[in-house]
């Protein structure tokens, strides 16, 4: 199935939302899945590379993500955001890859910051320059960051997801996203200070 | 999903080509809709069953604490608290907590649950269980009355094991007769005992009067058929 799209078809598809495309795939138009792969491959590659810090592993994870997304596409509710859904699958695959690497089964207990309520932080509208600066600092210091804070920072600064979307990807309360981003920025500042 | 292994000897393809090729070859197929409907149904069923189990156990624990008189023990000072904690049905509480944990895990698969802090969801479940249990306790009492004489059924044995007197220093029974500072009471098993009210015996509610036909819970040590009451609680249940 080599998806050879005509120019007209390509234009049409560019205008269609992810959710609409998924509806078509669910109805049997499986070729459209290629459009979703085109749209998300680079993004998921970037996300997985920055999360796992390993390019080869990231490639495998992204392939598995798309496979699982296709296999389970009929479970997707088109009333929700497709991007959150596929990033959620990618997140799970990354976690599985990390656990496989560590070679042990760990009992994951709820994090303390998920247990208790927090004041919901406003999503700060960062200036572009500030965001770019943070992204560059993050790029240099990713491997030194705790996975717990690395992931929300990657999702926010590189994938440009909002708090609600990050909450859906990580299955945590929205307020906890704000807490982890704040703590992640603090940890990043300490790393930078230490390096200087 | 062994796409990687089968692709090893082929010329290097892009990820998109690999994925679409696997779909075209039938190596990966979509799960049918009924699979997800079944999964959602099983999840909902699991939540309902766990919730019912927690409700039943919660109400049964509340019933058994009242039926045996353990519920009133803390009203009689530090010793009463000691009796209370020692007499709690820990096995039942452990099983109820286990079901509660499973219920929490299942409920957190729903967006309305994981979007809120865990403590809110837990408190919500506990509030529903406590509220529901209050309504179900009379049903437990009816079940106890209906089955406690049934030696053959599991429910009869279960209700008898937890609902009848089983603690040496707490007794619940009906006053048969009263004379001054002593009265005779009969427990559920039909055993009669004489209870002596001493000058330091605490009676709750304070200064309440009681007589034949009233149900009382007596705390105190027993010597033969005589109980020296440390505390007496009139139960108007």
CSV table of N, CA, C and O in Angstrom, one decimal, chain A residues 5-81:
chain,number,residue,atom,x,y,z
A,5,UNK,N,-0.5,10.0,-3.0
A,5,UNK,CA,-1.5,11.0,-2.9
A,5,UNK,C,-1.4,12.0,-4.0
A,5,UNK,O,-0.3,12.5,-4.3
A,6,UNK,N,-2.5,12.4,-4.6
A,6,UNK,CA,-2.5,13.4,-5.7
A,6,UNK,C,-2.4,14.7,-4.9
A,6,UNK,O,-2.6,14.8,-3.7
A,7,UNK,N,-2.0,15.8,-5.7
A,7,UNK,CA,-1.8,17.1,-5.1
A,7,UNK,C,-3.1,17.6,-4.4
A,7,UNK,O,-3.1,18.1,-3.3
A,8,UNK,N,-4.2,17.3,-5.2
A,8,UNK,CA,-5.5,17.7,-4.6
A,8,UNK,C,-5.9,17.0,-3.3
A,8,UNK,O,-6.3,17.7,-2.4
A,9,UNK,N,-5.6,15.8,-3.3
A,9,UNK,CA,-5.9,15.0,-2.2
A,9,UNK,C,-5.0,15.4,-1.0
A,9,UNK,O,-5.5,15.5,0.2
A,10,UNK,N,-3.8,15.8,-1.3
A,10,UNK,CA,-2.9,16.2,-0.2
A,10,UNK,C,-3.4,17.5,0.4
A,10,UNK,O,-3.4,17.7,1.6
A,11,UNK,N,-3.9,18.4,-0.5
A,11,UNK,CA,-4.4,19.7,0.0
A,11,UNK,C,-5.6,19.5,0.9
A,11,UNK,O,-5.8,20.1,1.9
A,12,UNK,N,-6.5,18.5,0.4
A,12,UNK,CA,-7.7,18.2,1.1
A,12,UNK,C,-7.3,17.7,2.5
A,12,UNK,O,-7.9,18.1,3.5
A,13,UNK,N,-6.4,16.8,2.5
A,13,UNK,CA,-6.0,16.2,3.8
A,13,UNK,C,-5.4,17.2,4.8
A,13,UNK,O,-5.5,17.0,6.0
A,14,UNK,N,-4.6,18.1,4.2
A,14,UNK,CA,-4.0,19.1,5.1
A,14,UNK,C,-5.0,19.9,5.9
A,14,UNK,O,-4.8,20.3,7.0
A,15,UNK,N,-6.2,20.0,5.3
A,15,UNK,CA,-7.3,20.8,5.9
A,15,UNK,C,-8.1,20.0,7.0
A,15,UNK,O,-8.8,20.5,7.8
A,16,UNK,N,-8.0,18.7,6.9
A,16,UNK,CA,-8.8,17.8,7.7
A,16,UNK,C,-8.0,17.6,9.1
A,16,UNK,O,-6.8,17.4,9.1
A,17,UNK,N,-8.8,17.7,10.2
A,17,UNK,CA,-8.2,17.5,11.5
A,17,UNK,C,-7.9,16.0,11.7
A,17,UNK,O,-8.3,15.1,11.0
A,18,UNK,N,-7.0,15.8,12.7
A,18,UNK,CA,-6.6,14.5,13.0
A,18,UNK,C,-7.8,13.6,13.4
A,18,UNK,O,-7.9,12.4,13.0
A,19,UNK,N,-8.7,14.2,14.1
A,19,UNK,CA,-9.9,13.4,14.6
A,19,UNK,C,-10.7,13.0,13.4
A,19,UNK,O,-11.3,11.9,13.4
A,20,UNK,N,-10.9,13.9,12.4
A,20,UNK,CA,-11.7,13.5,11.3
A,20,UNK,C,-11.0,12.3,10.5
A,20,UNK,O,-11.7,11.4,10.0
A,21,UNK,N,-9.7,12.4,10.4
A,21,UNK,CA,-9.0,11.4,9.7
A,21,UNK,C,-9.2,10.0,10.4
A,21,UNK,O,-9.4,9.0,9.8
A,22,UNK,N,-9.1,10.1,11.8
A,22,UNK,CA,-9.3,8.9,12.6
A,22,UNK,C,-10.7,8.3,12.3
A,22,UNK,O,-10.8,7.1,12.2
A,23,UNK,N,-11.7,9.1,12.2
A,23,UNK,CA,-13.0,8.7,12.0
A,23,UNK,C,-13.1,7.9,10.6
A,23,UNK,O,-13.7,6.8,10.5
A,24,UNK,N,-12.4,8.4,9.6
A,24,UNK,CA,-12.4,7.8,8.3
A,24,UNK,C,-11.7,6.4,8.4
A,24,UNK,O,-12.1,5.4,7.8
A,25,UNK,N,-10.6,6.4,9.2
A,25,UNK,CA,-9.8,5.1,9.3
A,25,UNK,C,-10.7,4.1,10.0
A,25,UNK,O,-10.8,2.9,9.6
A,26,UNK,N,-11.4,4.6,11.1
A,26,UNK,CA,-12.3,3.7,11.8
A,26,UNK,C,-13.4,3.1,10.9
A,26,UNK,O,-13.9,2.0,11.1
A,27,UNK,N,-13.8,3.9,9.9
A,27,UNK,CA,-14.9,3.4,9.0
A,27,UNK,C,-14.3,2.5,7.9
A,27,UNK,O,-15.0,2.0,7.1
A,28,UNK,N,-13.0,2.3,7.9
A,28,UNK,CA,-12.4,1.4,6.9
A,28,UNK,C,-11.4,2.0,5.9
A,28,UNK,O,-10.7,1.2,5.2
A,29,UNK,N,-11.2,3.3,5.9
A,29,UNK,CA,-10.3,3.9,5.0
A,29,UNK,C,-8.9,3.9,5.6
A,29,UNK,O,-8.4,4.9,6.0
A,30,UNK,N,-8.3,2.7,5.6
A,30,UNK,CA,-7.1,2.5,6.4
A,30,UNK,C,-5.9,3.2,5.8
A,30,UNK,O,-4.9,3.5,6.5
A,31,UNK,N,-6.0,3.6,4.5
A,31,UNK,CA,-4.8,4.2,3.8
A,31,UNK,C,-4.6,5.6,4.5
A,31,UNK,O,-3.4,6.1,4.4
A,32,UNK,N,-5.6,6.2,5.1
A,32,UNK,CA,-5.4,7.5,5.7
A,32,UNK,C,-4.5,7.5,6.9
A,32,UNK,O,-4.0,8.5,7.3
A,33,UNK,N,-4.2,6.3,7.4
A,33,UNK,CA,-3.3,6.2,8.5
A,33,UNK,C,-2.0,6.8,8.2
A,33,UNK,O,-1.3,7.3,9.0
A,34,UNK,N,-1.6,6.7,6.9
A,34,UNK,CA,-0.3,7.2,6.5
A,34,UNK,C,-0.2,8.7,6.7
A,34,UNK,O,0.8,9.3,7.0
A,35,UNK,N,-1.4,9.4,6.6
A,35,UNK,CA,-1.4,10.9,6.9
A,35,UNK,C,-1.0,11.1,8.3
A,35,UNK,O,-0.3,12.1,8.6
A,36,UNK,N,-1.6,10.3,9.2
A,36,UNK,CA,-1.3,10.5,10.7
A,36,UNK,C,0.2,10.2,10.9
A,36,UNK,O,0.8,10.9,11.7
A,37,UNK,N,0.7,9.2,10.3
A,37,UNK,CA,2.1,8.9,10.4
A,37,UNK,C,3.0,10.1,10.0
A,37,UNK,O,3.9,10.5,10.7
A,38,UNK,N,2.6,10.6,8.8
A,38,UNK,CA,3.4,11.8,8.3
A,38,UNK,C,3.3,12.9,9.3
A,38,UNK,O,4.3,13.6,9.5
A,39,UNK,N,2.2,13.2,9.9
A,39,UNK,CA,2.0,14.3,10.7
A,39,UNK,C,2.8,14.2,12.0
A,39,UNK,O,3.3,15.1,12.6
A,40,UNK,N,2.8,12.9,12.5
A,40,UNK,CA,3.3,12.8,13.9
A,40,UNK,C,4.7,12.1,14.0
A,40,UNK,O,5.3,12.1,15.1
A,41,UNK,N,5.2,11.6,12.9
A,41,UNK,CA,6.5,10.8,13.0
A,41,UNK,C,7.6,11.7,13.6
A,41,UNK,O,8.3,11.3,14.5
A,42,UNK,N,7.8,12.8,12.9
A,42,UNK,CA,8.9,13.7,13.4
A,42,UNK,C,8.7,14.1,14.8
A,42,UNK,O,9.7,14.1,15.6
A,43,UNK,N,7.5,14.5,15.2
A,43,UNK,CA,7.2,15.0,16.5
A,43,UNK,C,7.5,13.9,17.5
A,43,UNK,O,8.1,14.1,18.6
A,44,UNK,N,7.0,12.7,17.3
A,44,UNK,CA,7.2,11.6,18.2
A,44,UNK,C,8.6,11.1,18.3
A,44,UNK,O,9.1,10.8,19.4
A,45,UNK,N,9.3,11.2,17.2
A,45,UNK,CA,10.8,10.9,17.2
A,45,UNK,C,11.5,11.8,18.1
A,45,UNK,O,12.3,11.4,18.9
A,46,UNK,N,11.2,13.1,18.0
A,46,UNK,CA,11.9,14.1,18.8
A,46,UNK,C,11.5,13.9,20.3
A,46,UNK,O,12.4,13.9,21.1
A,47,UNK,N,10.3,13.7,20.5
A,47,UNK,CA,9.8,13.4,21.9
A,47,UNK,C,10.5,12.2,22.5
A,47,UNK,O,11.1,12.3,23.6
A,48,UNK,N,10.5,11.1,21.8
A,48,UNK,CA,11.1,9.9,22.3
A,48,UNK,C,12.7,10.0,22.5
A,48,UNK,O,13.2,9.6,23.4
A,49,UNK,N,13.3,10.7,21.5
A,49,UNK,CA,14.8,10.9,21.6
A,49,UNK,C,15.1,11.7,22.9
A,49,UNK,O,16.1,11.4,23.6
A,50,UNK,N,14.3,12.7,23.1
A,50,UNK,CA,14.6,13.6,24.3
A,50,UNK,C,14.2,12.9,25.6
A,50,UNK,O,14.8,13.2,26.6
A,51,UNK,N,13.3,12.0,25.5
A,51,UNK,CA,12.8,11.3,26.8
A,51,UNK,C,13.8,10.2,27.1
A,51,UNK,O,14.3,10.0,28.2
A,52,UNK,N,14.2,9.4,26.0
A,52,UNK,CA,15.0,8.2,26.2
A,52,UNK,C,16.5,8.5,26.1
A,52,UNK,O,17.3,7.7,26.6
A,53,UNK,N,16.8,9.6,25.4
A,53,UNK,CA,18.2,9.9,25.2
A,53,UNK,C,19.0,8.9,24.4
A,53,UNK,O,20.2,8.7,24.6
A,54,UNK,N,18.2,8.2,23.5
A,54,UNK,CA,18.8,7.1,22.7
A,54,UNK,C,18.1,7.1,21.4
A,54,UNK,O,16.9,6.7,21.3
A,55,UNK,N,18.8,7.4,20.3
A,55,UNK,CA,18.1,7.6,19.0
A,55,UNK,C,17.6,6.2,18.5
A,55,UNK,O,16.5,6.2,18.0
A,56,UNK,N,18.4,5.2,18.6
A,56,UNK,CA,17.9,3.9,18.1
A,56,UNK,C,16.7,3.4,18.8
A,56,UNK,O,15.7,2.9,18.2
A,57,UNK,N,16.7,3.5,20.1
A,57,UNK,CA,15.6,3.1,20.9
A,57,UNK,C,14.4,3.9,20.6
A,57,UNK,O,13.2,3.4,20.5
A,58,UNK,N,14.6,5.2,20.4
A,58,UNK,CA,13.5,6.1,20.1
A,58,UNK,C,12.8,5.7,18.8
A,58,UNK,O,11.6,5.7,18.7
A,59,UNK,N,13.6,5.3,17.8
A,59,UNK,CA,13.0,4.8,16.5
A,59,UNK,C,12.1,3.6,16.7
A,59,UNK,O,11.0,3.6,16.2
A,60,UNK,N,12.6,2.7,17.5
A,60,UNK,CA,11.8,1.5,17.8
A,60,UNK,C,10.5,1.9,18.5
A,60,UNK,O,9.4,1.3,18.2
A,61,UNK,N,10.7,2.7,19.5
A,61,UNK,CA,9.5,3.2,20.3
A,61,UNK,C,8.4,3.8,19.4
A,61,UNK,O,7.3,3.6,19.5
A,62,UNK,N,8.9,4.7,18.5
A,62,UNK,CA,8.0,5.4,17.6
A,62,UNK,C,7.2,4.4,16.7
A,62,UNK,O,6.0,4.5,16.5
A,63,UNK,N,8.0,3.4,16.2
A,63,UNK,CA,7.3,2.4,15.3
A,63,UNK,C,6.3,1.6,16.1
A,63,UNK,O,5.1,1.4,15.7
A,64,UNK,N,6.6,1.2,17.3
A,64,UNK,CA,5.7,0.5,18.2
A,64,UNK,C,4.5,1.4,18.5
A,64,UNK,O,3.4,0.9,18.6
A,65,UNK,N,4.7,2.7,18.7
A,65,UNK,CA,3.6,3.6,19.0
A,65,UNK,C,2.6,3.6,17.9
A,65,UNK,O,1.4,3.5,18.1
A,66,UNK,N,3.1,3.7,16.7
A,66,UNK,CA,2.2,3.8,15.5
A,66,UNK,C,1.5,2.5,15.3
A,66,UNK,O,0.3,2.4,15.0
A,67,UNK,N,2.2,1.4,15.6
A,67,UNK,CA,1.6,0.1,15.4
A,67,UNK,C,0.4,-0.1,16.4
A,67,UNK,O,-0.7,-0.5,16.1
A,68,UNK,N,0.7,0.3,17.7
A,68,UNK,CA,-0.3,0.2,18.7
A,68,UNK,C,-1.5,1.2,18.4
A,68,UNK,O,-2.6,0.8,18.7
A,69,UNK,N,-1.1,2.3,17.9
A,69,UNK,CA,-2.2,3.3,17.6
A,69,UNK,C,-3.1,2.7,16.5
A,69,UNK,O,-4.3,2.8,16.7
A,70,UNK,N,-2.5,2.0,15.5
A,70,UNK,CA,-3.3,1.4,14.5
A,70,UNK,C,-4.2,0.3,15.0
A,70,UNK,O,-5.4,0.2,14.8
A,71,UNK,N,-3.5,-0.6,15.8
A,71,UNK,CA,-4.3,-1.7,16.3
A,71,UNK,C,-5.4,-1.3,17.2
A,71,UNK,O,-6.5,-1.9,17.2
A,72,UNK,N,-5.3,-0.2,17.9
A,72,UNK,CA,-6.3,0.2,18.9
A,72,UNK,C,-7.1,1.4,18.4
A,72,UNK,O,-7.8,2.1,19.2
A,73,UNK,N,-7.0,1.7,17.1
A,73,UNK,CA,-7.6,2.9,16.6
A,73,UNK,C,-9.1,3.0,16.9
A,73,UNK,O,-9.7,4.1,17.0
A,74,UNK,N,-9.8,1.8,16.9
A,74,UNK,CA,-11.2,1.8,17.1
A,74,UNK,C,-11.6,2.2,18.6
A,74,UNK,O,-12.8,2.3,18.9
A,75,UNK,N,-10.6,2.2,19.5
A,75,UNK,CA,-10.9,2.6,20.8
A,75,UNK,C,-10.9,4.1,21.0
A,75,UNK,O,-11.3,4.7,22.0
A,76,UNK,N,-10.4,4.8,20.0
A,76,UNK,CA,-10.2,6.3,20.1
A,76,UNK,C,-11.5,7.0,20.0
A,76,UNK,O,-12.3,6.7,19.1
A,77,UNK,N,-11.8,7.9,20.9
A,77,UNK,CA,-13.0,8.7,20.9
A,77,UNK,C,-12.7,10.0,20.2
A,77,UNK,O,-12.0,10.8,20.7
A,78,UNK,N,-13.3,10.2,19.0
A,78,UNK,CA,-13.0,11.4,18.2
A,78,UNK,C,-13.4,12.7,18.9
A,78,UNK,O,-13.1,13.7,18.4
A,79,UNK,N,-14.2,12.6,20.0
A,79,UNK,CA,-14.5,13.8,20.7
A,79,UNK,C,-13.3,14.4,21.5
A,79,UNK,O,-13.3,15.5,22.0
A,80,UNK,N,-12.3,13.5,21.7
A,80,UNK,CA,-11.1,13.9,22.4
A,80,UNK,C,-10.0,14.3,21.4
A,80,UNK,O,-10.1,14.1,20.2
A,81,UNK,N,-8.8,14.7,21.9
A,81,UNK,CA,-7.7,15.1,21.1
A,81,UNK,C,-6.9,13.9,20.7
A,81,UNK,O,-6.4,13.2,21.6
